[in-house]
Amino acid sequence: MTQAPVRTETDILAIAREQVLERGVGLDKEQTVQVLTLADDRLEELLALAHDVRMKWCGPEVEVEGIISLKTGGCPEDCHFCSQSGLFQSPVRAAWLDIPSLVEAAKQTAKTGATEFCIVAAVRGPDERLMAQVAAGVEAIRNEVDIQVACSLGMLTQEQVDQLAAMGVHRYNHNLETAKSHFPNVVTTHSWEERWDTLRMVREAGMEVCCGGILGMGETVEQRAEFALQLAELEPDEVPLNFLNPRPGTPFGDLEVLPAAEALKAVAAFRLALPRTMLRFAGGREITLGDLGAKQGILGGINAVIVGNYLTTLGRPAEADLDLLGELKMPIKALNETL
Ligand code: SF4
């Protein structure tokens, strides 16, 4: 009697269920490509698996964060998606926020239940004036508001990394933006490696690392998978996922918005490649996914959201996101758990 051949599983979702959900081992690049190219009629199944992975390896809580722009516009870099670059004809003009307004924004953010407040500046890297402003702002917030402070100030020197750590900055955001192989098509005024160096120094100084990027910038599906795996290698604490919202006047102003199904597959694929990482919905999701997208994303692997306005475009009102979390019975992560 001949024996029945051993059946080796070839369906990527069955493989992911065993590898990622059961064992917590993220997908490799080939596997991520397979997920990104799944047929649309398997999207629901994929999102359900990504949700199970998130619940098992991250839990039900959702981290809420607010962001504020300390210095807007007039940046000397040429990131082709960015309306804050001073090199393009985009309508964002250079402006600074004062410290009392910064503290007030932190207070309003804390009221929403957010545990993280991120101070952002549109710069290549901070100069002395910006570092002094940030130091004053962080101190004022820490004195008056019960919230963790994060910063996103571009590329840093070792000295600046040490200064931010000494100020008590909890997390530093610096996005790699896209796959290493696609980066030169997106930015020409600095390199992917320069960004990576800042992230390494931030990690070594003991701050949490927040690093993500923008999908839908003309990258191939393989490059999207490459990016997910490069992030997995970095092991950031948080990955903010943005979808390109083409801004008039920027070199990417005429790119097509990523179709919703493709964007949702990407969210799920990043969750399966990064099973334990906080995955945050950041900018561009309204235009890509519409109102329904928040729900599908949060049920498809996302476990952190930004409330209120984004840096240069309007997001949904904070209440809409917070109501949604209530409706989905997903608790907002409390501050004492982040300390
Ligand atoms: S993404 Fe940052 S570094 Fe690039 S142009 Fe915009 S503000 Fe400047």
Short mmCIF file of C-alpha atoms and ligand atoms in Angstrom, two decimals:
data_model
loop_
_atom_site.label_atom_id
_atom_site.label_comp_id
_atom_site.label_asym_id
_atom_site.label_seq_id
_atom_site.Cartn_x
_atom_site.Cartn_y
_atom_site.Cartn_z
CA MET A 1 0.00 0.00 0.00
CA THR A 2 1.40 3.40 -0.90
CA GLN A 3 1.37 6.06 1.78
CA ALA A 4 -0.50 9.32 1.25
CA PRO A 5 2.02 12.09 0.58
CA VAL A 6 2.62 14.52 3.44
CA ARG A 7 0.61 17.60 2.60
CA THR A 8 2.76 20.70 2.75
CA GLU A 9 0.75 23.87 3.23
CA THR A 10 1.17 26.37 0.45
CA ASP A 11 -1.61 28.83 1.21
CA ILE A 12 0.02 31.96 2.61
CA LEU A 13 -2.75 32.67 5.10
CA ALA A 14 -2.55 29.14 6.50
CA ILE A 15 1.23 29.51 6.77
CA ALA A 16 0.86 32.89 8.45
CA ARG A 17 -1.67 31.49 10.89
CA GLU A 18 0.78 28.85 12.08
CA GLN A 19 3.95 30.95 11.88
CA VAL A 20 2.82 34.40 13.00
CA LEU A 21 -0.32 33.81 15.05
CA GLU A 22 0.77 30.62 16.81
CA ARG A 23 4.51 31.20 17.08
CA GLY A 24 4.90 34.98 16.86
CA VAL A 25 7.44 34.80 14.03
CA GLY A 26 6.95 37.62 11.50
CA LEU A 27 6.64 36.99 7.78
CA ASP A 28 9.77 37.12 5.63
CA LYS A 29 9.98 39.22 2.47
CA GLU A 30 8.69 36.58 0.05
CA GLN A 31 5.78 35.80 2.33
CA THR A 32 4.98 39.49 2.71
CA VAL A 33 4.86 39.86 -1.08
CA GLN A 34 2.41 36.96 -1.22
CA VAL A 35 0.15 38.68 1.30
CA LEU A 36 0.36 42.00 -0.54
CA THR A 37 -0.71 40.28 -3.77
CA LEU A 38 -3.55 38.20 -2.35
CA ALA A 39 -6.77 38.27 -4.37
CA ASP A 40 -9.26 40.91 -3.19
CA ASP A 41 -11.81 38.24 -2.31
CA ARG A 42 -9.50 37.09 0.51
CA LEU A 43 -9.17 40.55 2.04
CA GLU A 44 -11.64 39.90 4.85
CA GLU A 45 -9.92 36.67 5.80
CA LEU A 46 -6.57 38.49 5.79
CA LEU A 47 -7.81 41.35 7.95
CA ALA A 48 -9.33 38.90 10.43
CA LEU A 49 -6.00 37.08 10.74
CA ALA A 50 -4.09 40.36 11.19
CA HIS A 51 -6.57 41.32 13.91
CA ASP A 52 -6.06 37.98 15.69
CA VAL A 53 -2.28 38.45 15.52
CA ARG A 54 -2.56 41.94 16.98
CA MET A 55 -4.88 40.74 19.79
CA LYS A 56 -2.62 37.81 20.64
CA TRP A 57 0.76 39.57 20.54
CA CYS A 58 -0.18 43.17 21.45
CA GLY A 59 -3.49 42.89 23.30
CA PRO A 60 -6.72 44.85 22.89
CA GLU A 61 -5.46 48.28 23.96
CA VAL A 62 -5.11 51.15 21.54
CA GLU A 63 -2.55 53.89 22.11
CA VAL A 64 -3.76 57.39 21.39
CA GLU A 65 -1.34 60.16 20.48
CA GLY A 66 -1.63 63.83 19.61
CA ILE A 67 0.84 65.73 17.46
CA ILE A 68 1.65 69.39 17.23
CA SER A 69 3.81 71.31 14.83
CA LEU A 70 6.33 73.54 16.61
CA LYS A 71 7.88 74.73 13.37
CA THR A 72 5.92 74.38 10.15
CA GLY A 73 7.09 74.68 6.54
CA GLY A 74 10.25 76.12 5.00
CA CYS A 75 12.27 72.89 5.27
CA PRO A 76 15.43 72.79 3.10
CA GLU A 77 15.01 69.09 2.23
CA ASP A 78 13.26 67.79 -0.89
CA CYS A 79 11.12 64.84 0.28
CA HIS A 80 8.87 64.64 -2.79
CA PHE A 81 5.67 63.98 -0.83
CA CYS A 82 6.06 66.84 1.61
CA SER A 83 4.23 70.15 1.42
CA GLN A 84 6.54 71.53 4.13
CA SER A 85 9.57 71.54 1.88
CA GLY A 86 10.63 75.10 1.07
CA LEU A 87 11.82 73.89 -2.35
CA PHE A 88 8.36 73.30 -3.87
CA GLN A 89 5.47 75.57 -4.79
CA SER A 90 3.26 74.11 -2.04
CA PRO A 91 1.11 76.49 0.01
CA VAL A 92 2.55 75.69 3.48
CA ARG A 93 4.53 78.71 4.73
CA ALA A 94 7.14 78.73 7.51
CA ALA A 95 5.67 79.43 10.97
CA TRP A 96 6.59 78.88 14.64
CA LEU A 97 4.35 78.05 17.56
CA ASP A 98 4.91 79.69 20.97
CA ILE A 99 5.38 77.74 24.20
CA PRO A 100 2.01 78.66 25.83
CA SER A 101 0.20 77.37 22.71
CA LEU A 102 2.27 74.20 22.85
CA VAL A 103 1.33 73.58 26.48
CA GLU A 104 -2.33 74.29 25.72
CA ALA A 105 -2.27 71.76 22.87
CA ALA A 106 -0.70 69.17 25.22
CA LYS A 107 -3.51 69.80 27.74
CA GLN A 108 -6.20 69.37 25.09
CA THR A 109 -4.51 66.21 23.86
CA ALA A 110 -4.33 64.74 27.38
CA LYS A 111 -8.07 65.37 27.78
CA THR A 112 -8.80 62.96 24.92
CA GLY A 113 -7.12 60.15 26.91
CA ALA A 114 -3.97 60.31 24.80
CA THR A 115 -0.77 59.16 26.52
CA GLU A 116 1.70 60.54 24.02
CA PHE A 117 2.17 64.08 22.73
CA CYS A 118 4.59 64.50 19.86
CA ILE A 119 6.32 67.79 19.08
CA VAL A 120 7.17 67.97 15.39
CA ALA A 121 9.37 70.38 13.44
CA ALA A 122 9.83 70.56 9.67
CA VAL A 123 13.61 70.67 9.55
CA ARG A 124 16.54 68.64 8.24
CA GLY A 125 17.72 68.51 11.84
CA PRO A 126 17.46 70.87 14.80
CA ASP A 127 19.64 73.96 15.19
CA GLU A 128 20.41 75.61 18.53
CA ARG A 129 17.28 77.77 18.43
CA LEU A 130 15.04 74.77 17.88
CA MET A 131 16.76 72.69 20.58
CA ALA A 132 16.26 75.59 23.03
CA GLN A 133 12.58 75.87 22.07
CA VAL A 134 12.10 72.14 22.49
CA ALA A 135 13.85 72.13 25.87
CA ALA A 136 11.59 74.95 27.09
CA GLY A 137 8.50 73.27 25.67
CA VAL A 138 9.24 69.83 27.09
CA GLU A 139 9.92 71.29 30.52
CA ALA A 140 6.70 73.34 30.51
CA ILE A 141 4.64 70.34 29.43
CA ARG A 142 6.22 68.02 31.99
CA ASN A 143 5.46 70.57 34.72
CA GLU A 144 1.83 71.08 33.78
CA VAL A 145 0.48 68.08 31.90
CA ASP A 146 0.31 64.37 32.65
CA ILE A 147 1.46 63.03 29.29
CA GLN A 148 4.54 61.47 27.73
CA VAL A 149 6.44 63.75 25.37
CA ALA A 150 7.76 62.54 22.04
CA CYS A 151 9.71 64.53 19.45
CA SER A 152 10.19 64.44 15.70
CA LEU A 153 12.90 66.90 14.75
CA GLY A 154 14.68 65.28 11.82
CA MET A 155 18.23 63.96 11.81
CA LEU A 156 20.21 64.33 15.02
CA THR A 157 23.83 64.48 16.12
CA GLN A 158 24.93 62.31 19.03
CA GLU A 159 25.01 65.43 21.22
CA GLN A 160 21.42 66.28 20.35
CA VAL A 161 20.31 62.70 21.00
CA ASP A 162 21.88 62.90 24.45
CA GLN A 163 20.25 66.28 25.12
CA LEU A 164 16.79 65.00 24.21
CA ALA A 165 17.24 61.90 26.37
CA ALA A 166 18.33 64.14 29.27
CA MET A 167 15.19 66.31 28.81
CA GLY A 168 13.11 63.20 29.43
CA VAL A 169 11.83 62.78 25.87
CA HIS A 170 10.14 59.39 25.91
CA ARG A 171 10.02 58.52 22.23
CA TYR A 172 11.64 59.84 19.06
CA ASN A 173 10.00 59.69 15.66
CA HIS A 174 12.08 59.56 12.54
CA ASN A 175 10.59 57.84 9.52
CA LEU A 176 12.62 55.86 7.01
CA GLU A 177 9.63 56.72 4.75
CA THR A 178 10.09 53.92 2.20
CA ALA A 179 12.22 50.95 1.19
CA LYS A 180 15.94 51.62 0.99
CA SER A 181 15.89 50.77 -2.75
CA HIS A 182 13.13 53.33 -3.43
CA PHE A 183 14.43 56.12 -1.18
CA PRO A 184 16.56 57.89 -3.87
CA ASN A 185 13.35 58.33 -5.93
CA VAL A 186 11.72 60.08 -2.99
CA VAL A 187 14.49 62.18 -1.40
CA THR A 188 17.74 63.42 -2.92
CA THR A 189 19.01 65.83 -0.25
CA HIS A 190 19.91 63.15 2.29
CA SER A 191 20.23 59.38 2.41
CA TRP A 192 18.34 56.49 3.93
CA GLU A 193 21.52 55.58 5.81
CA GLU A 194 21.65 59.02 7.46
CA ARG A 195 18.13 58.43 8.75
CA TRP A 196 19.09 54.95 9.95
CA ASP A 197 22.08 56.41 11.90
CA THR A 198 19.78 58.76 13.83
CA LEU A 199 17.49 55.86 14.71
CA ARG A 200 20.41 53.78 15.95
CA MET A 201 21.62 56.60 18.22
CA VAL A 202 18.10 57.17 19.56
CA ARG A 203 17.77 53.49 20.44
CA GLU A 204 21.19 53.39 22.12
CA ALA A 205 20.29 56.46 24.22
CA GLY A 206 17.31 54.57 25.66
CA MET A 207 14.48 56.46 24.01
CA GLU A 208 11.70 54.54 22.33
CA VAL A 209 12.03 54.40 18.55
CA CYS A 210 9.09 55.39 16.35
CA CYS A 211 9.76 54.78 12.68
CA GLY A 212 7.42 54.28 9.77
CA GLY A 213 6.71 55.75 6.40
CA ILE A 214 4.33 56.48 3.58
CA LEU A 215 2.82 53.90 1.27
CA GLY A 216 1.67 54.71 -2.25
CA MET A 217 4.73 56.72 -3.36
CA GLY A 218 5.26 54.72 -6.55
CA GLU A 219 7.00 51.82 -4.81
CA THR A 220 6.51 48.30 -6.21
CA VAL A 221 4.83 45.62 -4.14
CA GLU A 222 8.27 44.04 -3.65
CA GLN A 223 9.59 47.35 -2.32
CA ARG A 224 6.62 47.60 0.03
CA ALA A 225 7.58 44.19 1.40
CA GLU A 226 11.25 45.22 1.49
CA PHE A 227 10.28 48.22 3.62
CA ALA A 228 8.26 46.10 6.06
CA LEU A 229 11.24 43.79 6.54
CA GLN A 230 13.68 46.68 6.94
CA LEU A 231 11.43 48.01 9.70
CA ALA A 232 11.30 44.55 11.27
CA GLU A 233 15.11 44.54 11.33
CA LEU A 234 15.12 47.93 13.09
CA GLU A 235 12.63 46.63 15.70
CA PRO A 236 10.98 49.97 16.43
CA ASP A 237 8.56 50.34 19.32
CA GLU A 238 6.08 51.99 17.00
CA VAL A 239 5.48 52.12 13.25
CA PRO A 240 3.28 54.95 11.97
CA LEU A 241 1.78 54.02 8.62
CA ASN A 242 0.82 56.86 6.33
CA PHE A 243 -0.77 56.70 2.91
CA LEU A 244 0.24 59.29 0.35
CA ASN A 245 -2.20 62.15 0.22
CA PRO A 246 -0.84 63.84 -2.93
CA ARG A 247 -0.29 67.49 -2.09
CA PRO A 248 -0.59 70.07 -4.86
CA GLY A 249 2.72 71.67 -5.73
CA THR A 250 4.87 68.73 -4.59
CA PRO A 251 6.62 66.39 -7.06
CA PHE A 252 4.21 63.62 -5.97
CA GLY A 253 1.16 65.88 -6.35
CA ASP A 254 -0.12 63.94 -9.35
CA LEU A 255 0.33 60.39 -8.04
CA GLU A 256 -2.80 58.29 -7.71
CA VAL A 257 -4.18 57.60 -4.27
CA LEU A 258 -3.58 53.99 -3.23
CA PRO A 259 -6.77 51.93 -3.77
CA ALA A 260 -8.46 51.06 -0.47
CA ALA A 261 -8.08 47.29 -0.87
CA GLU A 262 -4.36 47.66 -1.52
CA ALA A 263 -3.94 49.94 1.50
CA LEU A 264 -5.78 47.52 3.79
CA LYS A 265 -3.70 44.60 2.50
CA ALA A 266 -0.60 46.64 3.31
CA VAL A 267 -1.80 47.34 6.86
CA ALA A 268 -2.39 43.62 7.41
CA ALA A 269 0.91 42.64 5.77
CA PHE A 270 2.85 45.03 8.01
CA ARG A 271 1.08 43.54 11.05
CA LEU A 272 2.05 40.03 9.93
CA ALA A 273 5.66 41.10 9.36
CA LEU A 274 5.78 42.98 12.70
CA PRO A 275 3.56 40.97 15.05
CA ARG A 276 4.56 42.73 18.29
CA THR A 277 5.09 46.32 17.12
CA MET A 278 2.67 49.12 17.79
CA LEU A 279 1.17 49.94 14.40
CA ARG A 280 -0.31 53.40 14.16
CA PHE A 281 -2.68 54.83 11.60
CA ALA A 282 -1.20 58.20 10.75
CA GLY A 283 -1.87 60.60 7.88
CA GLY A 284 -3.69 60.06 4.62
CA ARG A 285 -6.05 57.36 5.71
CA GLU A 286 -9.20 59.44 5.23
CA ILE A 287 -8.51 60.01 1.57
CA THR A 288 -7.38 56.42 0.96
CA LEU A 289 -9.85 54.52 3.06
CA GLY A 290 -12.72 56.89 3.75
CA ASP A 291 -14.63 56.83 7.03
CA LEU A 292 -14.98 53.07 6.99
CA GLY A 293 -11.24 52.65 6.81
CA ALA A 294 -10.65 53.45 10.45
CA LYS A 295 -12.85 50.56 11.49
CA GLN A 296 -11.41 48.09 9.01
CA GLY A 297 -7.88 49.10 9.90
CA ILE A 298 -8.43 48.84 13.62
CA LEU A 299 -9.98 45.43 13.00
CA GLY A 300 -7.14 44.54 10.65
CA GLY A 301 -4.00 44.95 12.72
CA ILE A 302 -3.79 48.62 13.76
CA ASN A 303 -3.47 49.30 17.49
CA ALA A 304 -2.66 52.99 17.77
CA VAL A 305 -4.19 56.17 16.36
CA ILE A 306 -3.37 59.84 16.08
CA VAL A 307 -6.21 62.04 17.21
CA GLY A 308 -7.26 65.29 15.65
CA ASN A 309 -5.40 67.24 13.03
CA TYR A 310 -2.38 66.02 11.17
CA LEU A 311 0.48 68.31 10.35
CA THR A 312 -0.56 69.83 7.06
CA THR A 313 -3.96 68.32 6.30
CA LEU A 314 -7.06 67.91 8.39
CA GLY A 315 -7.73 64.54 9.95
CA ARG A 316 -11.00 63.32 11.40
CA PRO A 317 -12.16 64.96 14.63
CA ALA A 318 -10.74 63.28 17.77
CA GLU A 319 -14.22 62.34 18.99
CA ALA A 320 -14.90 60.23 15.89
CA ASP A 321 -11.88 58.03 16.57
CA LEU A 322 -12.52 57.81 20.28
CA ASP A 323 -16.19 56.92 19.73
CA LEU A 324 -15.10 54.22 17.34
CA LEU A 325 -12.76 52.68 19.92
CA GLY A 326 -15.66 52.65 22.39
CA GLU A 327 -17.93 51.04 19.85
CA LEU A 328 -15.33 48.35 19.13
CA LYS A 329 -14.81 47.85 22.90
CA MET A 330 -11.11 48.55 22.60
CA PRO A 331 -9.71 50.24 25.69
CA ILE A 332 -7.44 53.24 25.35
CA LYS A 333 -4.03 52.44 26.78
CA ALA A 334 -3.65 54.17 30.15
CA LEU A 335 -0.71 56.39 31.01
CA ASN A 336 0.51 54.34 33.98
CA GLU A 337 1.07 51.39 31.67
CA THR A 338 3.42 53.40 29.52
CA LEU A 339 5.62 54.58 32.39
S1 SF4 B 1 9.55 65.22 5.34
FE1 SF4 B 1 10.63 66.39 6.91
S2 SF4 B 1 12.74 66.56 6.13
FE2 SF4 B 1 11.43 66.02 4.36
S3 SF4 B 1 10.84 67.99 3.44
FE3 SF4 B 1 9.18 67.42 4.88
S4 SF4 B 1 9.73 68.44 6.79
FE4 SF4 B 1 11.57 68.41 5.51
#
